[in-house]
Amino acid sequence: MARFRLVIVANRAYADHDTPQGATPEGTAAGGLVAVLRPAAGEGAAWVGAGRGRYDRERVDASGEEWIRTPYGDLRHRRLFFADEEWRGFYELASNAFLWPLLHLVRPFPRLTTYFPQPLTPTREVWSAYRRANEAYAEAAASMDAERAWVHDYQLGLVPRMLRGAGYRGAIGFFLHTPFPDWEVAQEFLDAQGRACFAEWLHGLLAADLVGVQSSADARRLLRAAAVLADAREAEGGLRAEGRFVAVEAHPVGPDATAVEEPARTVADPRWLAELRAVGLPLVVGLERGDYTKGIPERLRAVASLLHRGRRFIHVGAEAPTRVSVPGYEALAAVLDDAAAAAARAAADVGLPFEERREALPWEDVVALLRAADVLVAASLADGMNLVPLQTVLAQGMRPVEARAVLVVGADTGTAAAYGPEFAGRGLVVVDPLDDEALADAIGAALEGLPGRISDAFAQAVRRRDARAWASRYLERLEALHARD
Ligand code: G6P
């Protein structure tokens, strides 16, 4: 019998030991990936992730393993430690200066904005570091002796093929948390070496039994790219490549409902938020990692324009610093500073407070802020899902329906794809974040509660498709597909 029912393989660890006493409290800095996986990571599960916490080495045994107590049971956790040079190649350059911007190219953003970087083609050394890191993950995953391996996200695209190549017999799942790019658009930004690396990456994940993506649009784009780059043929529910069937399915992630709803009932507002609320004006809230995919300058410009037009509200933005030493993020920092300064001036001119925090807020404060929002703006240019609007839906459950928020979300987000058809106009407004006027108008209307506030039906839909439901549905499908082989 296998030692574990499941091994989750993700570059981000379940938690980093950043303090000698215990793990970092749940926050936004780690982003959505860990948040959606937490409920799947209980009893009988193992996790392989990077050791990046300051005290991680002190917590593990000789094989890099430790037990982590979670709300869902004890998790066996293995950490991989990388030398600085390897990490630079694997994580900073190949994963985040090349793949990350590339995967978001559902539109030609480097041409449509002043700050969105072109994917930086990896040198041979950099791509070798990416391969070596993926090999280390594949080896560690195989050694955990689990019935199934669930590999996550673009940092580990080669792992499914490596696992299969090493003779791993369990089911292999791969889930991409980011969007999948439009190949017609993306190829404009790739040279021959970039194209070869992307083709190898795609080929790597096609060794899985089930490739999960966030939306059916992502699935369609993946199938088209696989036809060109991996010689794959579309087949019912997926594709055939190298004589094998690979299922390609949309499995939109959802928030960990309990982690939001419980604190939303009890936590107090932090003092700074209580003071802002005491002014008695509606709050326009933005909360995200400080990433160039998130449409933060666009939100700030829309806020400034509304303030100039005489609208009265308080803007509260919180951007968790992220990937600060990765090439491509510097341009955003400068644009962000200017846009924030301009919006702050616009608020000061009419005597209104303006809040822009560049920090990862403690989880309780995140929940309090989402609970307090009257308009939540998640104007990502492209986003796998963007859980923040969905967490907002859950955090507002205690507010009377007529006083709840309106969500303004970017058209190319998983949130718009998953909830737009049912809830656009009923709590959700979908806009093109690059259309300055449309974005400002949407926020302006949302301040009036138009075209409708978050309903109970919306909250129920989010609860029904929460992180736990997502993981069970994905793993059941994986099981069924593997059993068919
Ligand atoms: C966010 C992104 C994921 C990414 C994760 C970890 O959740 O949506 O796609 O894998 O962050 O990234 P990081 O660079 O912070 O380890």
Short mmCIF file of C-alpha atoms and ligand atoms in Angstrom, two decimals:
data_model
loop_
_atom_site.label_atom_id
_atom_site.label_comp_id
_atom_site.label_asym_id
_atom_site.label_seq_id
_atom_site.Cartn_x
_atom_site.Cartn_y
_atom_site.Cartn_z
CA MET A 1 0.00 0.00 0.00
CA ALA A 2 1.20 3.49 -0.81
CA ARG A 3 2.30 5.68 2.08
CA PHE A 4 0.09 8.64 1.11
CA ARG A 5 -3.19 9.05 -0.79
CA LEU A 6 -1.91 12.18 -2.46
CA VAL A 7 1.25 14.18 -2.94
CA ILE A 8 0.81 17.86 -3.79
CA VAL A 9 3.80 19.19 -5.67
CA ALA A 10 3.99 22.99 -5.65
CA ASN A 11 6.93 25.35 -5.58
CA ARG A 12 5.29 27.34 -2.80
CA ALA A 13 5.43 25.43 0.46
CA TYR A 14 2.27 24.94 2.55
CA ALA A 15 3.79 27.48 4.95
CA ASP A 16 7.18 29.14 5.40
CA HIS A 17 8.80 29.10 8.81
CA ASP A 18 9.67 32.77 9.02
CA THR A 19 9.68 32.94 12.79
CA PRO A 20 11.43 30.59 15.21
CA GLN A 21 8.13 29.83 16.98
CA GLY A 22 5.83 28.90 14.14
CA ALA A 23 4.69 29.29 10.59
CA THR A 24 3.68 32.61 9.10
CA PRO A 25 0.01 33.26 9.69
CA GLU A 26 -2.18 32.89 6.63
CA GLY A 27 -1.92 36.04 4.54
CA THR A 28 -2.11 37.31 1.00
CA ALA A 29 1.62 37.32 0.27
CA ALA A 30 1.64 33.66 -0.74
CA GLY A 31 -1.15 34.36 -3.21
CA GLY A 32 -4.05 32.24 -4.31
CA LEU A 33 -2.27 28.96 -4.96
CA VAL A 34 -1.68 27.98 -1.36
CA ALA A 35 -5.06 29.39 -0.29
CA VAL A 36 -6.97 27.06 -2.63
CA LEU A 37 -4.86 24.01 -1.84
CA ARG A 38 -5.02 24.20 1.94
CA PRO A 39 -8.25 22.22 2.38
CA ALA A 40 -6.86 19.40 0.18
CA ALA A 41 -3.72 19.14 2.26
CA GLY A 42 -4.91 17.28 5.34
CA GLU A 43 -4.77 13.73 6.65
CA GLY A 44 -3.08 11.24 4.34
CA ALA A 45 -1.55 13.92 2.13
CA ALA A 46 2.02 14.93 1.52
CA TRP A 47 3.35 18.18 0.06
CA VAL A 48 6.62 18.92 -1.70
CA GLY A 49 7.57 22.61 -1.81
CA ALA A 50 10.57 24.94 -1.64
CA GLY A 51 12.31 25.76 1.62
CA ARG A 52 12.39 29.55 1.49
CA GLY A 53 11.46 30.40 5.08
CA ARG A 54 14.21 31.72 7.33
CA TYR A 55 13.89 28.87 9.82
CA ASP A 56 12.85 26.06 7.44
CA ARG A 57 16.13 24.16 7.71
CA GLU A 58 15.80 23.96 11.47
CA ARG A 59 12.38 22.35 11.25
CA VAL A 60 13.07 19.44 8.90
CA ASP A 61 14.69 16.05 9.45
CA ALA A 62 17.65 14.69 7.47
CA SER A 63 15.45 13.93 4.45
CA GLY A 64 13.94 17.42 4.40
CA GLU A 65 10.64 16.26 5.91
CA GLU A 66 8.49 17.43 8.82
CA TRP A 67 4.91 17.10 10.07
CA ILE A 68 2.79 20.23 9.81
CA ARG A 69 -0.42 20.38 11.81
CA THR A 70 -3.25 21.80 9.67
CA PRO A 71 -6.97 22.40 10.37
CA TYR A 72 -7.59 19.37 8.12
CA GLY A 73 -5.17 16.94 9.77
CA ASP A 74 -1.42 16.32 9.87
CA LEU A 75 0.45 16.96 6.65
CA ARG A 76 3.78 15.32 5.78
CA HIS A 77 5.84 18.12 4.26
CA ARG A 78 9.04 17.80 2.30
CA ARG A 79 11.16 20.83 1.45
CA LEU A 80 13.65 21.34 -1.33
CA PHE A 81 16.47 23.78 -0.72
CA PHE A 82 18.08 25.58 -3.65
CA ALA A 83 21.42 27.37 -3.89
CA ASP A 84 21.03 31.10 -4.71
CA GLU A 85 22.28 30.72 -8.28
CA GLU A 86 19.90 27.83 -9.00
CA TRP A 87 16.97 29.73 -7.53
CA ARG A 88 17.81 32.78 -9.63
CA GLY A 89 17.70 30.69 -12.83
CA PHE A 90 14.73 28.49 -11.96
CA TYR A 91 12.44 30.84 -10.05
CA GLU A 92 13.34 34.42 -10.87
CA LEU A 93 14.32 34.14 -14.53
CA ALA A 94 12.76 31.05 -16.15
CA SER A 95 9.57 30.91 -14.07
CA ASN A 96 8.85 34.55 -13.39
CA ALA A 97 10.65 36.67 -15.99
CA PHE A 98 9.78 34.29 -18.85
CA LEU A 99 6.81 32.01 -18.18
CA TRP A 100 4.76 34.29 -15.93
CA PRO A 101 4.43 37.24 -18.36
CA LEU A 102 4.14 34.84 -21.31
CA LEU A 103 1.24 32.90 -19.80
CA HIS A 104 -0.77 36.10 -19.32
CA LEU A 105 -0.63 37.09 -22.99
CA VAL A 106 -4.28 36.60 -23.79
CA ARG A 107 -3.86 40.08 -25.32
CA PRO A 108 -0.63 41.86 -26.40
CA PHE A 109 -0.18 43.65 -23.06
CA PRO A 110 3.44 44.75 -23.67
CA ARG A 111 2.04 46.83 -26.54
CA LEU A 112 -1.11 47.95 -24.71
CA THR A 113 0.53 49.28 -21.52
CA THR A 114 3.77 51.11 -20.73
CA TYR A 115 4.82 48.69 -18.01
CA PHE A 116 3.91 45.08 -18.87
CA PRO A 117 7.23 43.36 -19.69
CA GLN A 118 7.94 41.14 -22.67
CA PRO A 119 8.79 37.57 -21.68
CA LEU A 120 12.55 37.41 -21.14
CA THR A 121 13.95 34.51 -23.16
CA PRO A 122 15.89 32.15 -20.86
CA THR A 123 19.55 31.60 -21.70
CA ARG A 124 20.69 27.97 -21.99
CA GLU A 125 22.02 28.09 -18.42
CA VAL A 126 18.80 29.54 -17.08
CA TRP A 127 16.66 26.91 -18.80
CA SER A 128 19.01 24.18 -17.50
CA ALA A 129 18.43 25.48 -13.98
CA TYR A 130 14.66 25.26 -14.63
CA ARG A 131 15.07 21.64 -15.79
CA ARG A 132 17.24 20.72 -12.79
CA ALA A 133 14.77 22.20 -10.33
CA ASN A 134 11.89 20.36 -12.01
CA GLU A 135 13.93 17.14 -11.80
CA ALA A 136 14.48 17.68 -8.10
CA TYR A 137 10.72 18.13 -7.63
CA ALA A 138 9.90 15.04 -9.70
CA GLU A 139 12.36 12.91 -7.72
CA ALA A 140 11.09 14.18 -4.39
CA ALA A 141 7.47 13.62 -5.46
CA ALA A 142 8.18 10.03 -6.56
CA SER A 143 9.99 9.29 -3.30
CA MET A 144 6.94 10.25 -1.21
CA ASP A 145 5.23 7.04 -2.41
CA ALA A 146 1.73 8.41 -2.96
CA GLU A 147 -1.18 6.96 -4.93
CA ARG A 148 -1.49 10.11 -7.01
CA ALA A 149 0.64 13.15 -7.71
CA TRP A 150 -0.93 16.56 -8.20
CA VAL A 151 1.54 18.98 -9.74
CA HIS A 152 0.84 22.71 -9.60
CA ASP A 153 1.51 25.64 -11.79
CA TYR A 154 3.95 26.96 -14.33
CA GLN A 155 7.07 26.66 -12.16
CA LEU A 156 6.77 22.86 -12.46
CA GLY A 157 5.64 22.28 -16.05
CA LEU A 158 8.23 19.60 -16.77
CA VAL A 159 7.43 17.53 -13.68
CA PRO A 160 4.57 15.40 -15.14
CA ARG A 161 6.81 14.15 -17.97
CA MET A 162 9.73 13.57 -15.61
CA LEU A 163 7.53 11.61 -13.21
CA ARG A 164 6.18 9.43 -15.99
CA GLY A 165 9.68 8.98 -17.40
CA ALA A 166 10.90 7.81 -14.00
CA GLY A 167 8.25 5.05 -14.01
CA TYR A 168 5.82 6.60 -11.53
CA ARG A 169 2.68 4.43 -11.75
CA GLY A 170 0.12 6.55 -9.91
CA ALA A 171 -2.25 9.07 -11.47
CA ILE A 172 -0.59 12.32 -12.51
CA GLY A 173 -2.56 15.55 -12.42
CA PHE A 174 -1.35 18.98 -13.45
CA PHE A 175 -3.16 22.21 -12.65
CA LEU A 176 -2.31 25.59 -14.16
CA HIS A 177 -3.34 28.44 -11.86
CA THR A 178 -2.54 31.17 -14.41
CA PRO A 179 -4.32 31.89 -17.68
CA PHE A 180 -3.15 30.07 -20.80
CA PRO A 181 -2.00 32.52 -23.49
CA ASP A 182 -3.32 33.00 -26.98
CA TRP A 183 -0.58 31.47 -29.12
CA GLU A 184 -1.23 33.91 -31.99
CA VAL A 185 -0.58 36.79 -29.60
CA ALA A 186 2.24 35.21 -27.60
CA GLN A 187 4.38 34.19 -30.56
CA GLU A 188 4.89 37.84 -31.48
CA PHE A 189 6.91 38.22 -28.28
CA LEU A 190 9.04 35.06 -28.57
CA ASP A 191 12.27 34.41 -30.40
CA ALA A 192 13.29 30.90 -31.52
CA GLN A 193 14.82 29.99 -28.15
CA GLY A 194 11.77 31.30 -26.25
CA ARG A 195 9.50 29.29 -28.51
CA ALA A 196 11.59 26.13 -27.97
CA CYS A 197 11.46 26.54 -24.18
CA PHE A 198 7.69 27.09 -24.23
CA ALA A 199 7.21 24.04 -26.47
CA GLU A 200 9.27 21.90 -24.06
CA TRP A 201 7.26 23.22 -21.14
CA LEU A 202 3.96 22.41 -22.83
CA HIS A 203 5.20 18.99 -23.86
CA GLY A 204 6.15 18.42 -20.21
CA LEU A 205 2.70 18.99 -18.82
CA LEU A 206 1.00 16.94 -21.53
CA ALA A 207 2.38 13.80 -19.87
CA ALA A 208 -0.25 14.22 -17.14
CA ASP A 209 -3.50 12.22 -17.16
CA LEU A 210 -5.49 15.40 -16.54
CA VAL A 211 -4.42 18.97 -17.27
CA GLY A 212 -6.68 21.33 -15.36
CA VAL A 213 -7.04 25.01 -16.25
CA GLN A 214 -9.23 27.78 -14.86
CA SER A 215 -11.69 28.36 -17.71
CA SER A 216 -12.92 26.84 -20.94
CA ALA A 217 -11.26 29.76 -22.79
CA ASP A 218 -7.92 28.66 -21.28
CA ALA A 219 -8.62 25.08 -22.34
CA ARG A 220 -9.37 26.19 -25.91
CA ARG A 221 -6.18 28.28 -26.09
CA LEU A 222 -4.14 25.37 -24.72
CA LEU A 223 -5.53 22.98 -27.34
CA ARG A 224 -4.67 25.41 -30.13
CA ALA A 225 -1.11 25.93 -28.89
CA ALA A 226 -0.63 22.17 -28.41
CA ALA A 227 -1.63 21.56 -32.02
CA VAL A 228 1.13 23.90 -33.20
CA LEU A 229 3.85 23.24 -30.62
CA ALA A 230 3.34 19.64 -29.52
CA ASP A 231 1.86 18.03 -32.60
CA ALA A 232 -1.29 17.22 -30.67
CA ARG A 233 -4.71 16.44 -32.12
CA GLU A 234 -7.91 17.55 -30.46
CA ALA A 235 -9.95 14.69 -29.08
CA GLU A 236 -13.21 14.64 -27.12
CA GLY A 237 -12.48 16.24 -23.72
CA GLY A 238 -8.80 16.84 -24.42
CA LEU A 239 -6.15 15.88 -26.91
CA ARG A 240 -4.04 13.05 -28.24
CA ALA A 241 -0.29 13.47 -28.27
CA GLU A 242 2.32 10.74 -28.78
CA GLY A 243 -0.42 8.12 -28.94
CA ARG A 244 -1.81 9.01 -25.50
CA PHE A 245 -5.04 10.73 -24.52
CA VAL A 246 -4.64 13.71 -22.20
CA ALA A 247 -7.77 15.22 -20.68
CA VAL A 248 -7.80 19.03 -20.71
CA GLU A 249 -10.58 20.43 -18.54
CA ALA A 250 -11.69 23.66 -16.91
CA HIS A 251 -11.74 23.34 -13.11
CA PRO A 252 -12.13 26.90 -11.76
CA VAL A 253 -10.64 27.26 -8.27
CA GLY A 254 -12.62 28.71 -5.38
CA PRO A 255 -11.80 30.30 -2.03
CA ASP A 256 -11.44 28.42 1.23
CA ALA A 257 -14.91 29.37 2.51
CA THR A 258 -14.32 28.57 6.18
CA ALA A 259 -11.10 30.59 6.27
CA VAL A 260 -13.11 33.66 5.20
CA GLU A 261 -16.53 33.17 6.79
CA GLU A 262 -15.38 32.37 10.31
CA PRO A 263 -13.19 35.43 10.83
CA ALA A 264 -15.73 37.60 8.93
CA ARG A 265 -18.16 36.93 11.80
CA THR A 266 -15.76 37.84 14.57
CA VAL A 267 -12.71 39.96 13.70
CA ALA A 268 -12.61 43.64 14.63
CA ASP A 269 -11.54 46.30 12.15
CA PRO A 270 -7.91 47.30 12.55
CA ARG A 271 -7.65 50.84 13.92
CA TRP A 272 -6.70 52.46 10.58
CA LEU A 273 -9.75 50.92 8.90
CA ALA A 274 -12.09 51.87 11.75
CA GLU A 275 -10.88 55.48 11.44
CA LEU A 276 -11.51 55.53 7.69
CA ARG A 277 -14.96 54.01 8.10
CA ALA A 278 -15.82 56.60 10.74
CA VAL A 279 -15.70 59.27 7.99
CA GLY A 280 -18.95 57.76 6.75
CA LEU A 281 -18.19 57.63 3.01
CA PRO A 282 -18.25 54.51 0.81
CA LEU A 283 -15.01 52.54 0.49
CA VAL A 284 -13.56 51.61 -2.89
CA VAL A 285 -11.16 48.75 -2.19
CA GLY A 286 -8.38 47.08 -4.17
CA LEU A 287 -6.30 44.27 -2.72
CA GLU A 288 -3.69 42.25 -4.58
CA ARG A 289 -0.08 41.21 -4.96
CA GLY A 290 1.83 44.15 -6.44
CA ASP A 291 2.04 42.48 -9.84
CA TYR A 292 1.88 43.99 -13.35
CA THR A 293 -0.94 41.62 -14.28
CA LYS A 294 -3.29 43.11 -11.69
CA GLY A 295 -4.31 46.39 -13.35
CA ILE A 296 -3.36 48.49 -10.32
CA PRO A 297 -2.30 51.65 -12.22
CA GLU A 298 -5.59 51.41 -14.13
CA ARG A 299 -7.57 51.28 -10.88
CA LEU A 300 -5.68 54.26 -9.46
CA ARG A 301 -6.25 56.30 -12.62
CA ALA A 302 -9.97 55.53 -12.51
CA VAL A 303 -10.08 56.59 -8.85
CA ALA A 304 -8.31 59.89 -9.63
CA SER A 305 -10.68 60.59 -12.50
CA LEU A 306 -13.77 59.96 -10.35
CA LEU A 307 -12.43 62.22 -7.60
CA HIS A 308 -11.83 64.95 -10.19
CA ARG A 309 -15.42 64.54 -11.31
CA GLY A 310 -16.51 65.35 -7.76
CA ARG A 311 -17.43 61.84 -6.57
CA ARG A 312 -16.99 61.43 -2.83
CA PHE A 313 -15.60 58.12 -1.54
CA ILE A 314 -12.50 56.75 0.17
CA HIS A 315 -10.03 54.63 -1.74
CA VAL A 316 -8.23 51.88 0.17
CA GLY A 317 -5.58 49.92 -1.73
CA ALA A 318 -3.29 47.24 -0.33
CA GLU A 319 -0.57 45.75 -2.51
CA ALA A 320 1.50 42.94 -1.06
CA PRO A 321 5.08 43.25 -2.31
CA THR A 322 5.95 40.32 -4.55
CA ARG A 323 8.93 39.04 -6.60
CA VAL A 324 10.90 42.20 -5.90
CA SER A 325 14.16 40.96 -7.45
CA VAL A 326 12.55 39.55 -10.60
CA PRO A 327 13.27 41.49 -13.82
CA GLY A 328 10.15 43.19 -15.18
CA TYR A 329 8.77 44.43 -11.87
CA GLU A 330 10.79 47.69 -11.74
CA ALA A 331 8.77 49.38 -14.49
CA LEU A 332 5.56 48.70 -12.60
CA ALA A 333 6.97 50.17 -9.37
CA ALA A 334 7.61 53.53 -11.04
CA VAL A 335 4.19 53.63 -12.77
CA LEU A 336 2.49 52.63 -9.53
CA ASP A 337 4.20 55.37 -7.53
CA ASP A 338 3.11 58.01 -10.05
CA ALA A 339 -0.46 56.74 -10.28
CA ALA A 340 -0.78 56.52 -6.49
CA ALA A 341 0.66 60.01 -6.03
CA ALA A 342 -1.76 61.44 -8.60
CA ALA A 343 -4.75 59.71 -6.98
CA ALA A 344 -3.63 60.83 -3.50
CA ARG A 345 -3.40 64.44 -4.76
CA ALA A 346 -6.86 64.21 -6.29
CA ALA A 347 -8.22 63.08 -2.90
CA ALA A 348 -6.29 65.74 -0.97
CA ASP A 349 -7.58 68.47 -3.30
CA VAL A 350 -11.13 67.74 -2.18
CA GLY A 351 -10.18 67.06 1.43
CA LEU A 352 -10.73 63.30 1.40
CA PRO A 353 -8.56 60.61 3.01
CA PHE A 354 -6.73 58.25 0.66
CA GLU A 355 -5.10 54.98 1.68
CA GLU A 356 -2.50 53.05 -0.29
CA ARG A 357 -0.64 50.39 1.70
CA ARG A 358 2.31 48.54 0.21
CA GLU A 359 2.31 45.60 2.57
CA ALA A 360 0.94 42.10 3.05
CA LEU A 361 -1.88 42.61 5.54
CA PRO A 362 -2.49 40.05 8.30
CA TRP A 363 -5.32 37.71 7.27
CA GLU A 364 -7.77 39.15 9.85
CA ASP A 365 -7.25 42.63 8.37
CA VAL A 366 -7.78 41.28 4.85
CA VAL A 367 -11.11 39.81 5.89
CA ALA A 368 -12.11 43.00 7.73
CA LEU A 369 -11.25 45.10 4.68
CA LEU A 370 -13.19 42.88 2.25
CA ARG A 371 -16.13 42.89 4.66
CA ALA A 372 -16.05 46.71 4.75
CA ALA A 373 -15.73 47.30 0.98
CA ASP A 374 -18.62 49.04 -0.80
CA VAL A 375 -16.96 48.63 -4.18
CA LEU A 376 -14.30 45.99 -4.73
CA VAL A 377 -12.15 46.56 -7.78
CA ALA A 378 -10.21 43.59 -9.17
CA ALA A 379 -9.16 45.04 -12.52
CA SER A 380 -6.58 42.38 -13.47
CA LEU A 381 -5.54 42.62 -17.11
CA ALA A 382 -5.57 38.81 -17.11
CA ASP A 383 -5.83 36.50 -14.15
CA GLY A 384 -6.20 32.75 -13.69
CA MET A 385 -9.03 33.31 -11.21
CA ASN A 386 -8.49 36.22 -8.76
CA LEU A 387 -9.99 35.01 -5.52
CA VAL A 388 -10.33 38.44 -3.92
CA PRO A 389 -13.80 39.24 -5.33
CA LEU A 390 -14.99 35.76 -4.34
CA GLN A 391 -13.57 36.16 -0.83
CA THR A 392 -15.41 39.50 -0.71
CA VAL A 393 -18.70 37.77 -1.52
CA LEU A 394 -18.17 35.46 1.44
CA ALA A 395 -16.87 38.16 3.79
CA GLN A 396 -20.03 40.26 3.26
CA GLY A 397 -22.50 37.55 4.32
CA MET A 398 -23.32 39.37 7.59
CA ARG A 399 -24.19 42.65 5.84
CA PRO A 400 -27.81 43.22 4.85
CA VAL A 401 -28.32 42.51 1.15
CA GLU A 402 -29.16 46.14 0.34
CA ALA A 403 -25.88 47.33 1.88
CA ARG A 404 -23.51 44.86 0.25
CA ALA A 405 -20.72 45.65 -2.20
CA VAL A 406 -20.60 45.66 -5.98
CA LEU A 407 -17.63 43.84 -7.55
CA VAL A 408 -15.88 45.35 -10.57
CA VAL A 409 -13.69 42.74 -12.28
CA GLY A 410 -11.52 42.54 -15.39
CA ALA A 411 -13.00 40.74 -18.40
CA ASP A 412 -10.04 38.34 -18.74
CA THR A 413 -10.19 36.95 -15.23
CA GLY A 414 -11.33 33.49 -14.23
CA THR A 415 -13.84 35.20 -11.94
CA ALA A 416 -15.55 36.87 -14.91
CA ALA A 417 -15.54 33.56 -16.82
CA ALA A 418 -16.89 31.50 -13.93
CA TYR A 419 -19.47 33.93 -12.50
CA GLY A 420 -20.16 36.45 -15.30
CA PRO A 421 -22.79 34.38 -17.11
CA GLU A 422 -24.89 33.99 -13.96
CA PHE A 423 -24.16 37.08 -11.88
CA ALA A 424 -23.20 39.95 -14.21
CA GLY A 425 -25.58 42.71 -13.16
CA ARG A 426 -26.27 40.97 -9.86
CA GLY A 427 -23.29 41.99 -7.78
CA LEU A 428 -20.71 41.64 -10.54
CA VAL A 429 -19.65 44.08 -13.26
CA VAL A 430 -17.25 42.89 -15.94
CA VAL A 431 -15.13 45.59 -17.63
CA ASP A 432 -12.13 45.98 -19.88
CA PRO A 433 -9.55 47.36 -17.44
CA LEU A 434 -7.65 49.03 -20.30
CA ASP A 435 -10.67 51.14 -21.19
CA ASP A 436 -10.10 54.05 -18.78
CA GLU A 437 -13.52 55.54 -19.21
CA ALA A 438 -15.42 52.28 -18.92
CA LEU A 439 -13.53 51.38 -15.74
CA ALA A 440 -14.16 54.77 -14.11
CA ASP A 441 -17.83 54.66 -15.14
CA ALA A 442 -18.23 51.15 -13.74
CA ILE A 443 -16.74 52.17 -10.39
CA GLY A 444 -18.88 55.32 -10.41
CA ALA A 445 -22.06 53.31 -10.99
CA ALA A 446 -21.00 50.73 -8.41
CA LEU A 447 -20.81 53.52 -5.84
CA GLU A 448 -24.57 53.88 -6.40
CA GLY A 449 -25.08 50.14 -5.96
CA LEU A 450 -25.54 49.70 -9.72
CA PRO A 451 -26.18 47.42 -11.49
CA GLY A 452 -26.92 45.38 -8.36
CA ARG A 453 -25.27 44.23 -5.16
CA ILE A 454 -23.95 40.84 -4.06
CA SER A 455 -26.93 38.54 -3.59
CA ASP A 456 -27.42 35.52 -1.34
CA ALA A 457 -27.59 33.40 -4.48
CA PHE A 458 -24.11 34.65 -5.47
CA ALA A 459 -22.77 33.77 -2.02
CA GLN A 460 -24.30 30.30 -2.25
CA ALA A 461 -22.76 29.75 -5.67
CA VAL A 462 -19.31 30.71 -4.36
CA ARG A 463 -19.73 28.43 -1.36
CA ARG A 464 -20.81 25.53 -3.59
CA ARG A 465 -17.66 25.95 -5.68
CA ASP A 466 -15.21 26.57 -2.85
CA ALA A 467 -11.67 25.23 -2.58
CA ARG A 468 -12.76 21.96 -1.02
CA ALA A 469 -15.33 21.27 -3.76
CA TRP A 470 -12.77 22.19 -6.43
CA ALA A 471 -10.17 19.75 -5.10
CA SER A 472 -12.63 16.86 -4.67
CA ARG A 473 -14.05 17.33 -8.14
CA TYR A 474 -10.59 17.52 -9.72
CA LEU A 475 -9.26 14.50 -7.84
CA GLU A 476 -12.36 12.42 -8.67
CA ARG A 477 -11.89 13.17 -12.35
CA LEU A 478 -8.20 12.31 -12.11
CA GLU A 479 -9.05 9.02 -10.50
CA ALA A 480 -11.66 8.15 -13.14
CA LEU A 481 -9.30 8.99 -16.00
CA HIS A 482 -6.45 7.00 -14.51
CA ALA A 483 -8.70 4.00 -13.88
CA ARG A 484 -9.64 4.05 -17.60
CA ASP A 485 -6.00 3.52 -18.67
C1 G6P B 1 -0.02 33.32 -6.99
C2 G6P B 1 -0.16 33.02 -8.45
C3 G6P B 1 0.29 31.62 -8.74
C4 G6P B 1 1.71 31.42 -8.22
C5 G6P B 1 1.77 31.74 -6.75
C6 G6P B 1 3.15 31.62 -6.12
O1 G6P B 1 -0.88 32.50 -6.29
O2 G6P B 1 -1.50 33.19 -8.85
O3 G6P B 1 0.19 31.38 -10.13
O4 G6P B 1 2.13 30.09 -8.42
O5 G6P B 1 1.30 33.07 -6.56
O6 G6P B 1 4.01 32.57 -6.62
P1 G6P B 1 5.26 33.09 -5.79
O7 G6P B 1 6.15 33.70 -6.81
O8 G6P B 1 4.72 34.10 -4.84
O9 G6P B 1 5.84 31.92 -5.10
#
